Coordinates of C-alpha atoms in Angstrom, one line a residue:
M494 CA -39.3 50.3 63.9
S495 CA -39.5 47.1 61.7
F496 CA -36.4 46.6 59.0
S497 CA -37.9 43.3 57.8
N498 CA -38.5 43.2 53.9
P499 CA -41.7 44.2 53.1
V500 CA -41.6 41.8 50.2
L501 CA -41.8 38.5 53.1
R502 CA -45.0 39.6 54.4
D503 CA -46.3 36.4 56.5
D504 CA -49.5 36.7 55.0
I505 CA -47.8 35.9 51.7
F506 CA -46.7 32.9 52.7
V507 CA -50.4 32.0 54.4
R508 CA -52.2 32.8 51.3
E509 CA -49.3 30.5 49.1
D510 CA -50.2 28.1 51.6
E511 CA -53.4 28.2 51.2
R512 CA -53.4 27.9 47.4
E513 CA -51.6 25.1 47.1
A514 CA -53.9 23.7 49.3
S515 CA -56.5 24.3 47.4
E516 CA -54.7 22.9 44.3
Q517 CA -54.8 19.5 46.3
R518 CA -58.4 19.2 47.0
M519 CA -61.1 17.9 45.0
T520 CA -63.3 20.2 42.6
I521 CA -66.5 19.4 40.5
G522 CA -64.6 20.8 37.5
G523 CA -61.9 18.5 37.9
T524 CA -64.4 15.4 38.5
I525 CA -66.1 16.6 35.1
N526 CA -62.6 16.8 33.3
K527 CA -61.6 13.5 34.5
T528 CA -65.0 11.9 33.3
L529 CA -64.6 13.6 29.9
L530 CA -61.3 11.7 30.2
L531 CA -62.5 8.6 30.8
L532 CA -65.4 9.0 28.4
V533 CA -63.0 9.6 25.3
L534 CA -61.4 6.3 26.5
L535 CA -64.1 4.5 26.6
I536 CA -65.2 5.2 23.1
I537 CA -61.9 4.4 21.5
A538 CA -61.9 0.9 23.1
G539 CA -65.2 0.7 22.1
S540 CA -64.5 1.4 18.5
I541 CA -61.8 -1.0 18.1
T542 CA -64.0 -3.7 19.2
W543 CA -66.9 -2.5 17.3
Y544 CA -64.3 -2.3 14.2
M545 CA -63.2 -5.9 14.9
T546 CA -66.6 -7.5 15.4
Y547 CA -68.1 -6.4 11.7
Q548 CA -64.6 -7.2 10.4
G549 CA -65.3 -11.1 11.6
T550 CA -62.0 -11.0 13.8
V551 CA -61.4 -14.1 15.6
E552 CA -59.9 -12.5 18.8
V553 CA -62.9 -9.9 19.7
L554 CA -64.6 -12.5 21.6
S555 CA -61.6 -13.1 24.0
L556 CA -61.2 -9.2 23.9
I557 CA -64.9 -8.8 24.7
T558 CA -64.9 -11.5 27.8
A559 CA -61.7 -10.2 28.9
G560 CA -63.1 -6.7 29.2
S561 CA -66.2 -7.7 31.0
L562 CA -64.2 -9.9 33.7
G563 CA -61.7 -7.1 33.7
M564 CA -63.4 -4.2 34.6
V565 CA -65.5 -6.0 36.8
G566 CA -61.7 -7.1 39.0
V567 CA -60.7 -3.4 38.2
A568 CA -64.1 -1.8 39.7
L569 CA -64.1 -4.3 42.8
V570 CA -60.1 -2.9 43.7
I571 CA -61.2 0.8 43.2
S572 CA -64.1 0.5 45.5
F573 CA -62.0 -1.4 48.5
F574 CA -59.1 1.4 47.6
P575 CA -60.0 4.4 46.3
K576 CA -57.0 6.0 45.9
S577 CA -56.3 3.5 43.1
A578 CA -58.6 5.2 41.1
S579 CA -56.0 7.8 39.8
F580 CA -54.7 5.1 37.7
L581 CA -57.1 2.5 37.6
S582 CA -59.8 4.3 36.1
P583 CA -58.6 5.0 33.2
V584 CA -58.1 0.9 32.8
Y585 CA -61.7 0.9 33.3
A586 CA -62.7 2.9 31.3
I587 CA -60.6 0.6 28.6
L588 CA -61.5 -2.3 29.3
S589 CA -65.3 -1.2 29.2
G590 CA -64.8 0.1 26.0
F591 CA -63.5 -3.2 24.5
A592 CA -66.5 -5.0 26.3
L593 CA -69.5 -2.3 25.0
G594 CA -68.6 -2.1 21.9
G595 CA -67.9 -5.9 21.2
I596 CA -71.7 -6.3 22.6
S597 CA -73.4 -3.1 21.0
A598 CA -72.0 -4.4 17.6
F599 CA -73.4 -7.6 17.7
M600 CA -76.6 -5.9 19.2
E601 CA -76.9 -3.8 16.3
Y602 CA -76.1 -6.6 13.7
D603 CA -79.6 -8.7 15.4
Y604 CA -81.4 -5.0 16.2
P605 CA -80.4 -2.4 13.6
G606 CA -80.5 1.1 14.9
I607 CA -80.8 -0.1 18.5
V608 CA -77.1 1.4 19.7
A609 CA -77.9 5.0 18.2
N610 CA -81.3 4.4 20.5
A611 CA -79.6 3.4 23.2
I612 CA -76.9 5.9 23.6
L613 CA -79.1 8.9 22.9
L614 CA -81.6 7.6 25.7
T615 CA -78.4 6.9 28.0
V616 CA -77.0 11.0 27.1
G617 CA -80.7 12.3 27.4
I618 CA -81.2 10.7 31.2
L619 CA -77.9 11.6 31.9
F620 CA -78.6 15.5 31.3
L621 CA -82.3 14.9 32.4
M622 CA -81.0 13.8 36.0
L623 CA -78.0 16.5 36.3
F624 CA -81.3 19.1 35.6
M625 CA -83.5 17.7 38.5
Y626 CA -80.9 17.1 41.0
T627 CA -79.2 21.1 40.2
Q628 CA -82.5 22.6 40.1
R629 CA -83.4 20.1 43.5
I630 CA -86.4 18.9 42.0
I631 CA -85.3 15.5 43.3
K632 CA -84.1 16.0 46.6
V633 CA -81.2 13.5 47.6
T634 CA -82.1 12.6 51.2
R635 CA -81.0 9.7 53.5
G636 CA -84.4 7.7 53.3
F637 CA -83.9 8.4 48.6
I638 CA -80.4 7.5 49.6
S639 CA -81.3 4.2 51.7
F640 CA -83.9 3.1 49.3
V641 CA -82.0 3.8 45.7
V642 CA -79.2 1.9 47.5
L643 CA -81.1 -1.3 48.7
C644 CA -83.2 -1.6 44.9
T645 CA -79.7 -1.7 43.7
L646 CA -78.5 -4.2 45.8
A647 CA -81.2 -6.1 45.5
I648 CA -80.7 -5.4 41.6
F649 CA -77.2 -6.6 41.8
L650 CA -78.4 -9.8 43.8
V651 CA -80.9 -11.5 41.6
T652 CA -78.2 -11.0 38.7
L653 CA -75.8 -12.7 40.5
V654 CA -78.1 -15.6 41.1
D655 CA -79.0 -15.5 37.7
F656 CA -75.7 -15.1 36.8
I657 CA -74.8 -18.8 38.4
L658 CA -78.0 -20.4 37.5
N659 CA -76.6 -19.7 34.2
F660 CA -74.0 -22.2 34.6
F661 CA -76.6 -25.2 34.9
G662 CA -78.8 -24.4 32.3
M663 CA -81.2 -22.0 34.3
N664 CA -82.6 -18.6 35.0
V665 CA -84.3 -16.7 37.1
P666 CA -88.3 -16.7 35.7
Y667 CA -89.6 -13.8 34.0
I668 CA -86.3 -11.5 33.9
H669 CA -85.6 -12.2 30.2
E670 CA -88.6 -12.4 29.0
T671 CA -90.3 -10.2 26.5
G672 CA -93.7 -10.4 27.8
W673 CA -95.1 -7.0 29.6
L674 CA -94.0 -8.9 33.4
G675 CA -90.3 -9.1 32.0
I676 CA -90.2 -5.8 30.1
G677 CA -91.6 -4.2 33.4
I678 CA -88.6 -5.4 35.1
S679 CA -86.2 -4.2 32.6
L680 CA -87.8 -0.9 33.0
F681 CA -87.6 -1.0 36.7
I682 CA -84.2 -1.6 36.8
V683 CA -83.3 1.7 34.0
V684 CA -85.2 3.9 36.4
I685 CA -82.8 2.6 39.5
A686 CA -79.7 2.7 37.3
A687 CA -80.9 6.3 36.5
L688 CA -81.7 7.4 39.8
N689 CA -78.2 6.2 41.2
L690 CA -76.9 9.4 38.8
L691 CA -78.6 11.5 41.8
L692 CA -76.5 9.8 44.4
D693 CA -73.1 10.2 42.0
F694 CA -74.0 13.8 41.6
N695 CA -74.7 14.1 45.6
F696 CA -71.5 12.4 46.3
I697 CA -69.3 14.6 44.1
E698 CA -70.9 17.8 45.4
E699 CA -70.6 16.6 49.2
Q700 CA -67.0 15.6 48.7
A701 CA -65.8 19.0 46.9
D702 CA -67.5 21.2 49.1
Q703 CA -65.9 19.1 52.2
G704 CA -62.4 19.4 50.1
A705 CA -61.7 15.7 49.8
P706 CA -58.0 14.9 48.2
K707 CA -57.4 15.5 44.9
Y708 CA -57.8 11.7 43.9
M709 CA -61.6 11.8 44.7
E710 CA -61.7 13.1 41.5
W711 CA -60.9 9.9 40.0
Y712 CA -63.3 7.8 42.2
G713 CA -66.2 10.6 41.6
A714 CA -65.2 9.8 37.9
F715 CA -65.1 6.0 37.9
A716 CA -68.2 6.5 40.1
L717 CA -70.2 7.7 37.5
L718 CA -68.9 6.1 34.7
V719 CA -69.8 3.2 36.6
T720 CA -73.4 4.2 36.6
L721 CA -73.7 5.1 33.3
V722 CA -72.1 1.9 31.7
W723 CA -74.8 -0.2 33.7
L724 CA -77.5 2.6 32.4
Y725 CA -76.4 2.3 28.9
V726 CA -76.3 -1.6 29.3
R727 CA -79.7 -2.0 30.9
I728 CA -81.1 0.3 28.4
L729 CA -80.1 -1.9 25.3
E730 CA -81.7 -4.7 27.3
L731 CA -85.1 -3.0 27.6
L732 CA -84.8 -2.0 23.5
S733 CA -83.8 -5.4 22.6
K734 CA -86.9 -6.4 24.4
F735 CA -89.3 -4.3 22.5
S736 CA -87.4 -5.3 19.4
K737 CA -88.4 -8.9 20.1
R738 CA -91.9 -8.2 20.2
D739 CA -92.2 -6.7 16.8

């Protein structure tokens, strides 16, 4: 006969260990919540520089510059050290908000209504890509991933070259023009940015299925936010080119 306490069964400890282990794993729901939090931080920070721009505050230019440079630096750190996403992702969101808020205010001043259209298009593309991904209308295969990654790298390199040439009073031909070729280039970049959302969804889903560490929720949210920021900026650029043609 066994005289052990029936309350202290081994299976209870096993279930408790499994529950604690599951709480330390990445989930899609957790990633969504963290993405929403980052978006709220971005909007709040963006509202600050938006207000400062329309108030004519001189310091806004320094804040926009610091936000632009800072978000790039923070993004590089998170990319190389994913664990840092837990505490640096909110910093990235705030810096992005500072940059986007001021840039959006300047664009709105030159082209009234452009910001609302850019936001609506960005949100619309986000949900369209999410629908196409969940319904498997577009399958994220290895070939698809390679294509999108190569196109993204090519765009990054051209953008980097254009940035360097600006210091010498030059730029890469056509990409800033408002002709149909320039518009076509901007439209292509918007499409690639939108396709990157599919890669983000796939990454988040795969990591969650594989039981990735909890901090990867922050990394997944960060990756998704980076793509959304890129998409929004490129849509602003595309719409501004259409406005200049009017």
